[in-house]
């Protein structure tokens, strides 16, 4: 399986494009700058079939409307709280960015703790609920690859001062992810560069 990271222009949030050599369909984990996503999928003649959201804050979903314009059959996967977040520009914080996002529809599938989703042939994704940064937070594990969103960003403290954050949940989720991350490749929700050198 190929994992292609895209560092978005907004807060260095990350989108990950997942695909295999044997399939023309690909999956996204979070959705930011569609320009860069489209450049990549067009280069490899891929069609985006699904979007897995780590949590429904604006910087992880702001490309969703454009994504659906290009790929209207794309299935959106999120938690029960994520459904509420997509439907509310207040919960997803987009109203504070002058670009309100409200997304509802039949293409949303709700994920729960312990769910397994087949991405490609013989390629399963395990779903874990890891609230704290936001109530909608999910972590995804595929083989030894762990996609943690903002529930765990190495070297940074989990931000838990948003309206739907919870410090105790954030700490519990962080401990869980740290245990799960042993011998795993980590793909967090943001990449920050040290410019001090």
PDB file of C-alpha atoms in Angstrom:
ATOM      1  CA  UNK A   1       0.000   0.000   0.000  1.00  0.00           C
ATOM      2  CA  UNK A   2       1.237   3.491  -0.875  1.00  0.00           C
ATOM      3  CA  UNK A   3       0.782   6.327   1.619  1.00  0.00           C
ATOM      4  CA  UNK A   4       1.315   9.783   0.151  1.00  0.00           C
ATOM      5  CA  UNK A   5       1.355  12.679   2.655  1.00  0.00           C
ATOM      6  CA  UNK A   6       0.207  16.149   1.657  1.00  0.00           C
ATOM      7  CA  UNK A   7       0.990  19.032   4.003  1.00  0.00           C
ATOM      8  CA  UNK A   8      -1.827  21.522   3.566  1.00  0.00           C
ATOM      9  CA  UNK A   9      -1.540  25.295   3.524  1.00  0.00           C
ATOM     10  CA  UNK A  10      -3.748  25.726   6.610  1.00  0.00           C
ATOM     11  CA  UNK A  11      -1.823  25.150   9.863  1.00  0.00           C
ATOM     12  CA  UNK A  12       0.295  22.445   8.163  1.00  0.00           C
ATOM     13  CA  UNK A  13      -2.562  19.998   8.583  1.00  0.00           C
ATOM     14  CA  UNK A  14      -2.064  16.718   6.761  1.00  0.00           C
ATOM     15  CA  UNK A  15      -4.002  14.807   4.162  1.00  0.00           C
ATOM     16  CA  UNK A  16      -2.921  11.254   3.389  1.00  0.00           C
ATOM     17  CA  UNK A  17      -3.688   9.555   0.077  1.00  0.00           C
ATOM     18  CA  UNK A  18      -3.803   5.757   0.307  1.00  0.00           C
ATOM     19  CA  UNK A  19      -3.735   3.505  -2.737  1.00  0.00           C
ATOM     20  CA  UNK A  20      -2.331   0.279  -4.139  1.00  0.00           C
ATOM     21  CA  UNK A  21      -0.764  -0.612  -7.457  1.00  0.00           C
ATOM     22  CA  UNK A  22      -3.617  -3.014  -8.253  1.00  0.00           C
ATOM     23  CA  UNK A  23      -6.535  -0.611  -7.775  1.00  0.00           C
ATOM     24  CA  UNK A  24      -7.559   2.646  -9.432  1.00  0.00           C
ATOM     25  CA  UNK A  25      -9.522   3.741  -6.374  1.00  0.00           C
ATOM     26  CA  UNK A  26      -7.874   5.541  -3.480  1.00  0.00           C
ATOM     27  CA  UNK A  27      -8.809   6.743   0.000  1.00  0.00           C
ATOM     28  CA  UNK A  28      -8.108   9.994   1.800  1.00  0.00           C
ATOM     29  CA  UNK A  29      -7.491  10.521   5.454  1.00  0.00           C
ATOM     30  CA  UNK A  30      -8.651  14.088   6.114  1.00  0.00           C
ATOM     31  CA  UNK A  31      -9.183  16.615   3.344  1.00  0.00           C
ATOM     32  CA  UNK A  32      -7.389  19.916   2.932  1.00  0.00           C
ATOM     33  CA  UNK A  33      -6.022  21.543  -0.227  1.00  0.00           C
ATOM     34  CA  UNK A  34      -7.780  19.930  -3.171  1.00  0.00           C
ATOM     35  CA  UNK A  35      -5.294  21.439  -5.610  1.00  0.00           C
ATOM     36  CA  UNK A  36      -2.509  19.215  -4.303  1.00  0.00           C
ATOM     37  CA  UNK A  37      -4.788  16.217  -3.844  1.00  0.00           C
ATOM     38  CA  UNK A  38      -6.011  16.473  -7.440  1.00  0.00           C
ATOM     39  CA  UNK A  39      -2.489  16.861  -8.776  1.00  0.00           C
ATOM     40  CA  UNK A  40      -1.516  13.601  -7.123  1.00  0.00           C
ATOM     41  CA  UNK A  41      -4.582  11.530  -8.024  1.00  0.00           C
ATOM     42  CA  UNK A  42      -4.495  12.750 -11.627  1.00  0.00           C
ATOM     43  CA  UNK A  43      -0.825  11.841 -11.900  1.00  0.00           C
ATOM     44  CA  UNK A  44      -1.662   8.224 -11.001  1.00  0.00           C
ATOM     45  CA  UNK A  45      -5.123   8.111 -12.637  1.00  0.00           C
ATOM     46  CA  UNK A  46      -6.837   7.479  -9.318  1.00  0.00           C
ATOM     47  CA  UNK A  47     -10.441   8.006  -8.261  1.00  0.00           C
ATOM     48  CA  UNK A  48     -11.154   8.993  -4.659  1.00  0.00           C
ATOM     49  CA  UNK A  49     -13.709   6.525  -3.329  1.00  0.00           C
ATOM     50  CA  UNK A  50     -13.658   7.352   0.383  1.00  0.00           C
ATOM     51  CA  UNK A  51     -12.686   9.988   2.909  1.00  0.00           C
ATOM     52  CA  UNK A  52     -11.845   9.005   6.492  1.00  0.00           C
ATOM     53  CA  UNK A  53     -11.990  11.951   8.886  1.00  0.00           C
ATOM     54  CA  UNK A  54      -9.843  11.925  12.025  1.00  0.00           C
ATOM     55  CA  UNK A  55     -11.975  14.716  13.521  1.00  0.00           C
ATOM     56  CA  UNK A  56     -14.220  17.429  12.173  1.00  0.00           C
ATOM     57  CA  UNK A  57     -12.238  20.578  12.866  1.00  0.00           C
ATOM     58  CA  UNK A  58     -12.073  22.985   9.928  1.00  0.00           C
ATOM     59  CA  UNK A  59      -8.394  22.426   9.114  1.00  0.00           C
ATOM     60  CA  UNK A  60      -9.069  18.710   8.515  1.00  0.00           C
ATOM     61  CA  UNK A  61     -12.231  19.010   6.425  1.00  0.00           C
ATOM     62  CA  UNK A  62     -12.018  22.295   4.504  1.00  0.00           C
ATOM     63  CA  UNK A  63     -11.628  20.580   1.136  1.00  0.00           C
ATOM     64  CA  UNK A  64     -14.753  18.441   1.505  1.00  0.00           C
ATOM     65  CA  UNK A  65     -17.104  20.493  -0.680  1.00  0.00           C
ATOM     66  CA  UNK A  66     -14.638  20.637  -3.551  1.00  0.00           C
ATOM     67  CA  UNK A  67     -13.881  16.939  -3.104  1.00  0.00           C
ATOM     68  CA  UNK A  68     -17.562  16.109  -3.506  1.00  0.00           C
ATOM     69  CA  UNK A  69     -17.799  18.261  -6.613  1.00  0.00           C
ATOM     70  CA  UNK A  70     -15.086  16.189  -8.262  1.00  0.00           C
ATOM     71  CA  UNK A  71     -16.013  12.806  -6.749  1.00  0.00           C
ATOM     72  CA  UNK A  72     -19.737  12.856  -5.863  1.00  0.00           C
ATOM     73  CA  UNK A  73     -19.760   9.124  -5.122  1.00  0.00           C
ATOM     74  CA  UNK A  74     -17.105   9.443  -2.430  1.00  0.00           C
ATOM     75  CA  UNK A  75     -18.140   7.946   0.923  1.00  0.00           C
ATOM     76  CA  UNK A  76     -17.356   9.987   4.046  1.00  0.00           C
ATOM     77  CA  UNK A  77     -16.458   8.047   7.200  1.00  0.00           C
ATOM     78  CA  UNK A  78     -16.602   9.703  10.601  1.00  0.00           C
ATOM     79  CA  UNK A  79     -17.804   9.119  14.166  1.00  0.00           C
ATOM     80  CA  UNK A  80     -21.282   9.861  15.498  1.00  0.00           C
ATOM     81  CA  UNK A  81     -19.935  13.141  16.887  1.00  0.00           C
ATOM     82  CA  UNK A  82     -18.292  13.743  13.532  1.00  0.00           C
ATOM     83  CA  UNK A  83     -21.686  13.665  11.834  1.00  0.00           C
ATOM     84  CA  UNK A  84     -22.774  16.458  14.168  1.00  0.00           C
ATOM     85  CA  UNK A  85     -19.541  18.325  13.519  1.00  0.00           C
ATOM     86  CA  UNK A  86     -19.951  18.160   9.739  1.00  0.00           C
ATOM     87  CA  UNK A  87     -23.489  19.509  10.091  1.00  0.00           C
ATOM     88  CA  UNK A  88     -22.503  22.504  12.254  1.00  0.00           C
ATOM     89  CA  UNK A  89     -20.166  25.316  11.244  1.00  0.00           C
ATOM     90  CA  UNK A  90     -19.944  26.177  14.944  1.00  0.00           C
ATOM     91  CA  UNK A  91     -18.807  22.690  15.998  1.00  0.00           C
ATOM     92  CA  UNK A  92     -16.369  22.319  13.115  1.00  0.00           C
ATOM     93  CA  UNK A  93     -15.080  25.885  13.700  1.00  0.00           C
ATOM     94  CA  UNK A  94     -15.455  26.872  10.045  1.00  0.00           C
ATOM     95  CA  UNK A  95     -17.639  29.897  10.859  1.00  0.00           C
ATOM     96  CA  UNK A  96     -14.551  31.454  12.431  1.00  0.00           C
ATOM     97  CA  UNK A  97     -12.627  31.093   9.168  1.00  0.00           C
ATOM     98  CA  UNK A  98     -15.143  32.963   6.991  1.00  0.00           C
ATOM     99  CA  UNK A  99     -15.848  29.773   5.067  1.00  0.00           C
ATOM    100  CA  UNK A 100     -18.801  28.029   6.710  1.00  0.00           C
ATOM    101  CA  UNK A 101     -18.888  24.301   6.062  1.00  0.00           C
ATOM    102  CA  UNK A 102     -22.065  22.331   6.577  1.00  0.00           C
ATOM    103  CA  UNK A 103     -22.092  18.839   5.140  1.00  0.00           C
ATOM    104  CA  UNK A 104     -24.934  16.364   5.486  1.00  0.00           C
ATOM    105  CA  UNK A 105     -26.122  13.640   3.197  1.00  0.00           C
ATOM    106  CA  UNK A 106     -26.542   9.967   2.428  1.00  0.00           C
ATOM    107  CA  UNK A 107     -22.850   9.492   1.696  1.00  0.00           C
ATOM    108  CA  UNK A 108     -21.825   9.634   5.378  1.00  0.00           C
ATOM    109  CA  UNK A 109     -21.035   6.356   7.162  1.00  0.00           C
ATOM    110  CA  UNK A 110     -20.690   6.281  10.947  1.00  0.00           C
ATOM    111  CA  UNK A 111     -17.715   4.458  12.452  1.00  0.00           C
ATOM    112  CA  UNK A 112     -17.479   3.028  15.963  1.00  0.00           C
ATOM    113  CA  UNK A 113     -14.793   1.687  18.240  1.00  0.00           C
ATOM    114  CA  UNK A 114     -13.463  -1.642  16.949  1.00  0.00           C
ATOM    115  CA  UNK A 115     -14.906  -1.383  13.445  1.00  0.00           C
ATOM    116  CA  UNK A 116     -12.877  -2.880  10.628  1.00  0.00           C
ATOM    117  CA  UNK A 117     -13.217  -1.394   7.153  1.00  0.00           C
ATOM    118  CA  UNK A 118     -11.857  -3.029   4.013  1.00  0.00           C
ATOM    119  CA  UNK A 119     -10.020  -0.335   2.067  1.00  0.00           C
ATOM    120  CA  UNK A 120      -8.662  -2.547  -0.701  1.00  0.00           C
ATOM    121  CA  UNK A 121      -8.413  -6.292  -1.263  1.00  0.00           C
ATOM    122  CA  UNK A 122      -6.785  -7.800   1.850  1.00  0.00           C
ATOM    123  CA  UNK A 123      -6.203  -4.341   3.317  1.00  0.00           C
ATOM    124  CA  UNK A 124      -8.196  -3.663   6.472  1.00  0.00           C
ATOM    125  CA  UNK A 125      -8.428  -0.526   8.564  1.00  0.00           C
ATOM    126  CA  UNK A 126      -9.140  -0.762  12.292  1.00  0.00           C
ATOM    127  CA  UNK A 127     -11.050   2.106  13.905  1.00  0.00           C
ATOM    128  CA  UNK A 128     -10.457   3.445  17.414  1.00  0.00           C
ATOM    129  CA  UNK A 129     -12.337   6.216  19.175  1.00  0.00           C
ATOM    130  CA  UNK A 130      -9.782   8.575  20.728  1.00  0.00           C
ATOM    131  CA  UNK A 131     -11.689  11.615  22.027  1.00  0.00           C
ATOM    132  CA  UNK A 132     -10.151  14.466  23.972  1.00  0.00           C
ATOM    133  CA  UNK A 133      -8.911  16.983  21.426  1.00  0.00           C
ATOM    134  CA  UNK A 134     -12.485  16.799  20.108  1.00  0.00           C
ATOM    135  CA  UNK A 135     -15.357  14.433  20.780  1.00  0.00           C
ATOM    136  CA  UNK A 136     -15.285  13.334  17.132  1.00  0.00           C
ATOM    137  CA  UNK A 137     -11.669  12.072  17.173  1.00  0.00           C
ATOM    138  CA  UNK A 138     -10.868   8.732  15.559  1.00  0.00           C
ATOM    139  CA  UNK A 139      -7.535   6.971  15.111  1.00  0.00           C
ATOM    140  CA  UNK A 140      -7.018   4.543  12.234  1.00  0.00           C
ATOM    141  CA  UNK A 141      -4.626   1.589  12.087  1.00  0.00           C
ATOM    142  CA  UNK A 142      -3.658  -0.203   8.883  1.00  0.00           C
ATOM    143  CA  UNK A 143      -1.062  -2.913   9.423  1.00  0.00           C
ATOM    144  CA  UNK A 144       1.721  -1.066  11.268  1.00  0.00           C
ATOM    145  CA  UNK A 145       0.584   2.384  10.129  1.00  0.00           C
ATOM    146  CA  UNK A 146      -1.201   4.595  12.634  1.00  0.00           C
ATOM    147  CA  UNK A 147      -3.131   7.728  11.625  1.00  0.00           C
ATOM    148  CA  UNK A 148      -3.668   9.729  14.789  1.00  0.00           C
ATOM    149  CA  UNK A 149      -5.138  13.059  13.697  1.00  0.00           C
ATOM    150  CA  UNK A 150      -4.655  15.598  16.488  1.00  0.00           C
ATOM    151  CA  UNK A 151      -5.033  13.019  19.258  1.00  0.00           C
ATOM    152  CA  UNK A 152      -1.267  12.461  19.104  1.00  0.00           C
ATOM    153  CA  UNK A 153       1.259  14.707  17.390  1.00  0.00           C
ATOM    154  CA  UNK A 154       4.789  13.691  18.431  1.00  0.00           C
ATOM    155  CA  UNK A 155       6.582  16.429  20.324  1.00  0.00           C
ATOM    156  CA  UNK A 156       3.442  18.482  20.970  1.00  0.00           C
ATOM    157  CA  UNK A 157       0.971  18.556  23.825  1.00  0.00           C
ATOM    158  CA  UNK A 158      -2.573  17.583  22.854  1.00  0.00           C
ATOM    159  CA  UNK A 159      -4.667  20.731  22.523  1.00  0.00           C
ATOM    160  CA  UNK A 160      -7.766  20.262  24.647  1.00  0.00           C
ATOM    161  CA  UNK A 161      -9.207  23.736  25.141  1.00  0.00           C
ATOM    162  CA  UNK A 162     -11.844  23.715  22.403  1.00  0.00           C
ATOM    163  CA  UNK A 163     -15.564  23.691  23.325  1.00  0.00           C
ATOM    164  CA  UNK A 164     -15.835  19.917  22.717  1.00  0.00           C
ATOM    165  CA  UNK A 165     -12.445  19.027  24.200  1.00  0.00           C
ATOM    166  CA  UNK A 166     -11.878  17.108  27.401  1.00  0.00           C
ATOM    167  CA  UNK A 167      -8.540  16.986  29.250  1.00  0.00           C
ATOM    168  CA  UNK A 168      -9.134  13.620  30.918  1.00  0.00           C
ATOM    169  CA  UNK A 169     -10.260  11.986  27.662  1.00  0.00           C
ATOM    170  CA  UNK A 170      -7.282  13.502  25.861  1.00  0.00           C
ATOM    171  CA  UNK A 171      -4.868  11.976  28.370  1.00  0.00           C
ATOM    172  CA  UNK A 172      -6.538   8.559  28.210  1.00  0.00           C
ATOM    173  CA  UNK A 173      -6.494   8.607  24.412  1.00  0.00           C
ATOM    174  CA  UNK A 174      -2.867   9.726  24.382  1.00  0.00           C
ATOM    175  CA  UNK A 175      -1.803   6.840  26.633  1.00  0.00           C
ATOM    176  CA  UNK A 176      -3.672   4.396  24.454  1.00  0.00           C
ATOM    177  CA  UNK A 177      -2.148   5.718  21.232  1.00  0.00           C
ATOM    178  CA  UNK A 178       1.364   5.671  22.676  1.00  0.00           C
ATOM    179  CA  UNK A 179       0.931   1.980  23.481  1.00  0.00           C
ATOM    180  CA  UNK A 180      -0.490   1.279  20.035  1.00  0.00           C
ATOM    181  CA  UNK A 181       2.263   3.249  18.321  1.00  0.00           C
ATOM    182  CA  UNK A 182       5.063   0.909  19.342  1.00  0.00           C
ATOM    183  CA  UNK A 183       6.673  -0.488  16.181  1.00  0.00           C
ATOM    184  CA  UNK A 184       4.265   1.590  14.067  1.00  0.00           C
ATOM    185  CA  UNK A 185       4.785   4.290  11.468  1.00  0.00           C
ATOM    186  CA  UNK A 186       3.038   7.430  12.722  1.00  0.00           C
ATOM    187  CA  UNK A 187       0.959   9.711  10.522  1.00  0.00           C
ATOM    188  CA  UNK A 188      -0.265  12.633  12.671  1.00  0.00           C
ATOM    189  CA  UNK A 189      -2.753  15.361  11.810  1.00  0.00           C
ATOM    190  CA  UNK A 190      -0.082  18.071  11.474  1.00  0.00           C
ATOM    191  CA  UNK A 191       3.556  18.251  10.519  1.00  0.00           C
ATOM    192  CA  UNK A 192       5.613  21.053  11.936  1.00  0.00           C
ATOM    193  CA  UNK A 193       9.055  21.964  10.725  1.00  0.00           C
ATOM    194  CA  UNK A 194      11.864  23.261  12.908  1.00  0.00           C
ATOM    195  CA  UNK A 195      12.981  26.475  11.216  1.00  0.00           C
ATOM    196  CA  UNK A 196      15.486  27.385  13.919  1.00  0.00           C
ATOM    197  CA  UNK A 197      18.437  25.663  12.223  1.00  0.00           C
TER     198      UNK A 197
END
